[in-house]
């Protein structure tokens, strides 16, 4: 048997029954194959879990930025002027192509190169709404990734149950043979 069995979700492959070790019982060979597929499903789930963790870290970062921006907006409201957007938030927003006010002395600057970092109450609304939208997008992505994790864990459970059933069936056959039935 030289052809391989495709791995779950393209995460790997089971190279063939011969690679699973020596065994003469069809039930045990099937059980070993089921355990290999279970391991592949588990590896796929772990990959998605890592993506979820990364997205959750990003989501926390955005939540902190939103808190900072809201505080700066409140300060701008209180003094009736402008407050400055911190460089790290501006860099994050540029990196993720998020919208914020681009003005230079009240004139829109589409290049972002000479745009000032000063924002009044209304300009902060634009930045805050943009960050909120991005945060919602991350939340949606996390939900999608969790669906994949659940799917792979369901496959994992199914494969391990199949392996357990095959082992039990093989044990019953061996017990019957040993008893001479």
PDB file of C-alpha atoms in Angstrom:
ATOM      1  CA  UNK A   1       0.000   0.000   0.000  1.00  0.00           C
ATOM      2  CA  UNK A   2       2.106   2.875  -1.262  1.00  0.00           C
ATOM      3  CA  UNK A   3      -0.524   5.586  -1.686  1.00  0.00           C
ATOM      4  CA  UNK A   4      -0.978   7.995   1.217  1.00  0.00           C
ATOM      5  CA  UNK A   5      -4.186   9.088   2.829  1.00  0.00           C
ATOM      6  CA  UNK A   6      -4.693  12.873   2.719  1.00  0.00           C
ATOM      7  CA  UNK A   7      -4.458  14.585   6.084  1.00  0.00           C
ATOM      8  CA  UNK A   8      -7.311  16.409   7.728  1.00  0.00           C
ATOM      9  CA  UNK A   9      -7.658  19.955   6.494  1.00  0.00           C
ATOM     10  CA  UNK A  10      -4.476  19.678   4.458  1.00  0.00           C
ATOM     11  CA  UNK A  11      -2.427  19.867   7.638  1.00  0.00           C
ATOM     12  CA  UNK A  12      -0.427  16.746   6.966  1.00  0.00           C
ATOM     13  CA  UNK A  13      -0.825  13.233   5.775  1.00  0.00           C
ATOM     14  CA  UNK A  14      -0.815   9.669   6.880  1.00  0.00           C
ATOM     15  CA  UNK A  15       1.694   7.991   4.599  1.00  0.00           C
ATOM     16  CA  UNK A  16       0.036   4.599   4.542  1.00  0.00           C
ATOM     17  CA  UNK A  17      -0.856   1.663   6.696  1.00  0.00           C
ATOM     18  CA  UNK A  18       2.665   0.247   6.365  1.00  0.00           C
ATOM     19  CA  UNK A  19       4.087   3.238   8.211  1.00  0.00           C
ATOM     20  CA  UNK A  20       1.952   2.501  11.246  1.00  0.00           C
ATOM     21  CA  UNK A  21       4.043  -0.409  12.444  1.00  0.00           C
ATOM     22  CA  UNK A  22       3.642  -4.135  12.247  1.00  0.00           C
ATOM     23  CA  UNK A  23       0.251  -5.591  13.007  1.00  0.00           C
ATOM     24  CA  UNK A  24      -1.649  -8.483  11.531  1.00  0.00           C
ATOM     25  CA  UNK A  25      -5.149  -7.629  12.738  1.00  0.00           C
ATOM     26  CA  UNK A  26      -7.271  -5.518  10.413  1.00  0.00           C
ATOM     27  CA  UNK A  27      -8.968  -4.000  13.477  1.00  0.00           C
ATOM     28  CA  UNK A  28      -5.677  -2.871  14.954  1.00  0.00           C
ATOM     29  CA  UNK A  29      -4.456  -1.473  11.626  1.00  0.00           C
ATOM     30  CA  UNK A  30      -7.724   0.448  11.356  1.00  0.00           C
ATOM     31  CA  UNK A  31      -7.328   1.669  14.946  1.00  0.00           C
ATOM     32  CA  UNK A  32      -3.804   2.897  14.236  1.00  0.00           C
ATOM     33  CA  UNK A  33      -4.999   4.705  11.128  1.00  0.00           C
ATOM     34  CA  UNK A  34      -7.813   6.323  13.126  1.00  0.00           C
ATOM     35  CA  UNK A  35      -5.319   7.484  15.753  1.00  0.00           C
ATOM     36  CA  UNK A  36      -3.087   8.999  13.044  1.00  0.00           C
ATOM     37  CA  UNK A  37      -6.072  10.873  11.645  1.00  0.00           C
ATOM     38  CA  UNK A  38      -7.004  11.993  15.169  1.00  0.00           C
ATOM     39  CA  UNK A  39      -3.486  13.348  15.667  1.00  0.00           C
ATOM     40  CA  UNK A  40      -3.724  15.214  12.364  1.00  0.00           C
ATOM     41  CA  UNK A  41      -7.072  16.755  13.379  1.00  0.00           C
ATOM     42  CA  UNK A  42      -5.583  17.753  16.734  1.00  0.00           C
ATOM     43  CA  UNK A  43      -2.606  19.429  15.029  1.00  0.00           C
ATOM     44  CA  UNK A  44      -4.973  21.355  12.760  1.00  0.00           C
ATOM     45  CA  UNK A  45      -7.048  22.480  15.751  1.00  0.00           C
ATOM     46  CA  UNK A  46      -3.906  23.638  17.550  1.00  0.00           C
ATOM     47  CA  UNK A  47      -2.947  25.744  14.534  1.00  0.00           C
ATOM     48  CA  UNK A  48      -6.302  27.488  14.624  1.00  0.00           C
ATOM     49  CA  UNK A  49      -6.079  27.913  18.405  1.00  0.00           C
ATOM     50  CA  UNK A  50      -2.782  29.762  17.926  1.00  0.00           C
ATOM     51  CA  UNK A  51      -4.474  32.035  15.382  1.00  0.00           C
ATOM     52  CA  UNK A  52      -7.287  32.695  17.879  1.00  0.00           C
ATOM     53  CA  UNK A  53      -4.763  33.585  20.569  1.00  0.00           C
ATOM     54  CA  UNK A  54      -2.998  35.991  18.207  1.00  0.00           C
ATOM     55  CA  UNK A  55      -6.307  37.620  17.230  1.00  0.00           C
ATOM     56  CA  UNK A  56      -7.331  37.942  20.884  1.00  0.00           C
ATOM     57  CA  UNK A  57      -4.040  39.681  21.648  1.00  0.00           C
ATOM     58  CA  UNK A  58      -4.722  42.083  18.771  1.00  0.00           C
ATOM     59  CA  UNK A  59      -8.255  42.631  20.046  1.00  0.00           C
ATOM     60  CA  UNK A  60      -6.951  43.542  23.516  1.00  0.00           C
ATOM     61  CA  UNK A  61      -4.485  45.962  21.957  1.00  0.00           C
ATOM     62  CA  UNK A  62      -7.300  47.652  20.033  1.00  0.00           C
ATOM     63  CA  UNK A  63      -9.413  47.841  23.207  1.00  0.00           C
ATOM     64  CA  UNK A  64      -6.555  49.629  24.981  1.00  0.00           C
ATOM     65  CA  UNK A  65      -6.201  52.041  22.076  1.00  0.00           C
ATOM     66  CA  UNK A  66      -9.924  52.749  22.156  1.00  0.00           C
ATOM     67  CA  UNK A  67      -9.698  53.570  25.856  1.00  0.00           C
ATOM     68  CA  UNK A  68      -6.795  55.917  25.179  1.00  0.00           C
ATOM     69  CA  UNK A  69      -8.590  57.595  22.258  1.00  0.00           C
ATOM     70  CA  UNK A  70     -11.779  58.084  24.258  1.00  0.00           C
ATOM     71  CA  UNK A  71      -9.778  59.656  27.063  1.00  0.00           C
ATOM     72  CA  UNK A  72      -8.062  62.004  24.624  1.00  0.00           C
ATOM     73  CA  UNK A  73     -11.420  62.852  23.053  1.00  0.00           C
ATOM     74  CA  UNK A  74     -12.809  63.714  26.513  1.00  0.00           C
ATOM     75  CA  UNK A  75      -9.802  65.965  27.128  1.00  0.00           C
ATOM     76  CA  UNK A  76     -10.347  67.699  23.777  1.00  0.00           C
ATOM     77  CA  UNK A  77     -14.017  68.252  24.646  1.00  0.00           C
ATOM     78  CA  UNK A  78     -13.151  69.610  28.093  1.00  0.00           C
ATOM     79  CA  UNK A  79     -10.679  72.197  26.864  1.00  0.00           C
ATOM     80  CA  UNK A  80     -12.548  72.940  23.630  1.00  0.00           C
ATOM     81  CA  UNK A  81      -9.508  72.277  21.488  1.00  0.00           C
ATOM     82  CA  UNK A  82      -7.370  69.428  20.281  1.00  0.00           C
ATOM     83  CA  UNK A  83      -5.349  66.601  21.761  1.00  0.00           C
ATOM     84  CA  UNK A  84      -2.557  64.705  20.067  1.00  0.00           C
ATOM     85  CA  UNK A  85      -2.889  61.146  18.788  1.00  0.00           C
ATOM     86  CA  UNK A  86      -0.009  59.077  20.195  1.00  0.00           C
ATOM     87  CA  UNK A  87       2.523  57.923  17.604  1.00  0.00           C
ATOM     88  CA  UNK A  88       1.970  54.220  18.345  1.00  0.00           C
ATOM     89  CA  UNK A  89      -1.780  54.509  17.684  1.00  0.00           C
ATOM     90  CA  UNK A  90      -1.193  56.480  14.502  1.00  0.00           C
ATOM     91  CA  UNK A  91       1.358  53.885  13.353  1.00  0.00           C
ATOM     92  CA  UNK A  92      -1.072  51.043  14.136  1.00  0.00           C
ATOM     93  CA  UNK A  93      -3.862  52.761  12.246  1.00  0.00           C
ATOM     94  CA  UNK A  94      -1.613  53.416   9.252  1.00  0.00           C
ATOM     95  CA  UNK A  95      -0.361  49.821   9.269  1.00  0.00           C
ATOM     96  CA  UNK A  96      -3.922  48.461   9.287  1.00  0.00           C
ATOM     97  CA  UNK A  97      -5.220  51.114   6.866  1.00  0.00           C
ATOM     98  CA  UNK A  98      -7.689  52.456   9.414  1.00  0.00           C
ATOM     99  CA  UNK A  99      -9.283  55.826   8.826  1.00  0.00           C
ATOM    100  CA  UNK A 100      -8.568  58.885  10.919  1.00  0.00           C
ATOM    101  CA  UNK A 101      -8.618  62.602  10.287  1.00  0.00           C
ATOM    102  CA  UNK A 102      -5.833  63.755   8.002  1.00  0.00           C
ATOM    103  CA  UNK A 103      -5.517  67.485   8.385  1.00  0.00           C
ATOM    104  CA  UNK A 104      -2.677  69.938   8.213  1.00  0.00           C
ATOM    105  CA  UNK A 105      -3.766  73.214   9.675  1.00  0.00           C
ATOM    106  CA  UNK A 106      -7.379  72.365   8.878  1.00  0.00           C
ATOM    107  CA  UNK A 107      -6.619  71.250   5.279  1.00  0.00           C
ATOM    108  CA  UNK A 108      -7.017  67.568   4.396  1.00  0.00           C
ATOM    109  CA  UNK A 109      -3.677  65.882   3.664  1.00  0.00           C
ATOM    110  CA  UNK A 110      -4.174  62.559   1.822  1.00  0.00           C
ATOM    111  CA  UNK A 111      -0.464  61.696   1.892  1.00  0.00           C
ATOM    112  CA  UNK A 112      -0.457  61.354   5.708  1.00  0.00           C
ATOM    113  CA  UNK A 113       3.143  62.553   5.621  1.00  0.00           C
ATOM    114  CA  UNK A 114       2.568  66.099   6.795  1.00  0.00           C
ATOM    115  CA  UNK A 115      -0.792  65.516   8.474  1.00  0.00           C
ATOM    116  CA  UNK A 116      -0.862  66.642  12.055  1.00  0.00           C
ATOM    117  CA  UNK A 117      -1.606  64.375  14.968  1.00  0.00           C
ATOM    118  CA  UNK A 118      -3.909  66.903  16.621  1.00  0.00           C
ATOM    119  CA  UNK A 119      -7.563  65.955  16.797  1.00  0.00           C
ATOM    120  CA  UNK A 120     -10.606  67.754  18.046  1.00  0.00           C
ATOM    121  CA  UNK A 121     -13.717  65.996  19.381  1.00  0.00           C
ATOM    122  CA  UNK A 122     -15.134  65.292  15.904  1.00  0.00           C
ATOM    123  CA  UNK A 123     -11.831  64.065  14.497  1.00  0.00           C
ATOM    124  CA  UNK A 124     -11.545  61.653  17.420  1.00  0.00           C
ATOM    125  CA  UNK A 125     -14.990  60.268  16.481  1.00  0.00           C
ATOM    126  CA  UNK A 126     -13.587  59.189  13.106  1.00  0.00           C
ATOM    127  CA  UNK A 127     -10.613  57.407  14.685  1.00  0.00           C
ATOM    128  CA  UNK A 128     -12.734  55.767  17.394  1.00  0.00           C
ATOM    129  CA  UNK A 129     -15.314  54.505  14.914  1.00  0.00           C
ATOM    130  CA  UNK A 130     -12.560  53.110  12.727  1.00  0.00           C
ATOM    131  CA  UNK A 131     -10.985  51.278  15.664  1.00  0.00           C
ATOM    132  CA  UNK A 132     -14.395  49.929  16.733  1.00  0.00           C
ATOM    133  CA  UNK A 133     -15.033  48.561  13.241  1.00  0.00           C
ATOM    134  CA  UNK A 134     -11.622  46.918  13.230  1.00  0.00           C
ATOM    135  CA  UNK A 135     -12.306  45.416  16.651  1.00  0.00           C
ATOM    136  CA  UNK A 136     -15.612  43.978  15.378  1.00  0.00           C
ATOM    137  CA  UNK A 137     -13.816  42.486  12.381  1.00  0.00           C
ATOM    138  CA  UNK A 138     -11.329  40.787  14.689  1.00  0.00           C
ATOM    139  CA  UNK A 139     -14.231  39.433  16.774  1.00  0.00           C
ATOM    140  CA  UNK A 140     -15.860  37.989  13.659  1.00  0.00           C
ATOM    141  CA  UNK A 141     -12.560  36.406  12.617  1.00  0.00           C
ATOM    142  CA  UNK A 142     -12.206  34.837  16.068  1.00  0.00           C
ATOM    143  CA  UNK A 143     -15.698  33.358  15.831  1.00  0.00           C
ATOM    144  CA  UNK A 144     -14.892  31.866  12.421  1.00  0.00           C
ATOM    145  CA  UNK A 145     -11.639  30.382  13.701  1.00  0.00           C
ATOM    146  CA  UNK A 146     -13.460  28.888  16.684  1.00  0.00           C
ATOM    147  CA  UNK A 147     -15.885  27.143  14.312  1.00  0.00           C
ATOM    148  CA  UNK A 148     -12.862  25.521  12.646  1.00  0.00           C
ATOM    149  CA  UNK A 149     -11.448  24.509  16.026  1.00  0.00           C
ATOM    150  CA  UNK A 150     -14.763  22.917  16.979  1.00  0.00           C
ATOM    151  CA  UNK A 151     -14.897  21.080  13.655  1.00  0.00           C
ATOM    152  CA  UNK A 152     -11.412  19.636  14.056  1.00  0.00           C
ATOM    153  CA  UNK A 153     -12.089  18.671  17.653  1.00  0.00           C
ATOM    154  CA  UNK A 154     -15.245  16.883  16.494  1.00  0.00           C
ATOM    155  CA  UNK A 155     -13.147  15.018  13.937  1.00  0.00           C
ATOM    156  CA  UNK A 156     -10.608  14.215  16.649  1.00  0.00           C
ATOM    157  CA  UNK A 157     -13.323  12.774  18.894  1.00  0.00           C
ATOM    158  CA  UNK A 158     -14.810  10.780  16.031  1.00  0.00           C
ATOM    159  CA  UNK A 159     -11.455   9.280  15.062  1.00  0.00           C
ATOM    160  CA  UNK A 160     -10.540   8.363  18.636  1.00  0.00           C
ATOM    161  CA  UNK A 161     -13.959   6.747  19.121  1.00  0.00           C
ATOM    162  CA  UNK A 162     -13.427   4.807  15.887  1.00  0.00           C
ATOM    163  CA  UNK A 163     -10.033   3.629  17.104  1.00  0.00           C
ATOM    164  CA  UNK A 164     -11.484   2.598  20.453  1.00  0.00           C
ATOM    165  CA  UNK A 165     -14.289   0.657  18.755  1.00  0.00           C
ATOM    166  CA  UNK A 166     -11.820  -1.125  16.465  1.00  0.00           C
ATOM    167  CA  UNK A 167      -9.610  -2.073  19.413  1.00  0.00           C
ATOM    168  CA  UNK A 168     -12.590  -3.395  21.378  1.00  0.00           C
ATOM    169  CA  UNK A 169     -13.763  -5.399  18.376  1.00  0.00           C
ATOM    170  CA  UNK A 170     -10.263  -6.821  17.892  1.00  0.00           C
ATOM    171  CA  UNK A 171     -10.046  -7.726  21.568  1.00  0.00           C
ATOM    172  CA  UNK A 172     -13.396  -9.536  21.368  1.00  0.00           C
ATOM    173  CA  UNK A 173     -12.166 -11.488  18.359  1.00  0.00           C
ATOM    174  CA  UNK A 174      -8.912 -12.434  20.107  1.00  0.00           C
ATOM    175  CA  UNK A 175     -10.793 -13.437  23.243  1.00  0.00           C
ATOM    176  CA  UNK A 176     -13.135 -15.625  21.194  1.00  0.00           C
ATOM    177  CA  UNK A 177     -10.177 -17.245  19.416  1.00  0.00           C
ATOM    178  CA  UNK A 178      -8.389 -17.835  22.720  1.00  0.00           C
ATOM    179  CA  UNK A 179     -11.478 -19.537  24.132  1.00  0.00           C
ATOM    180  CA  UNK A 180     -11.792 -21.685  21.021  1.00  0.00           C
ATOM    181  CA  UNK A 181     -15.191 -20.344  20.052  1.00  0.00           C
TER     182      UNK A 181
END
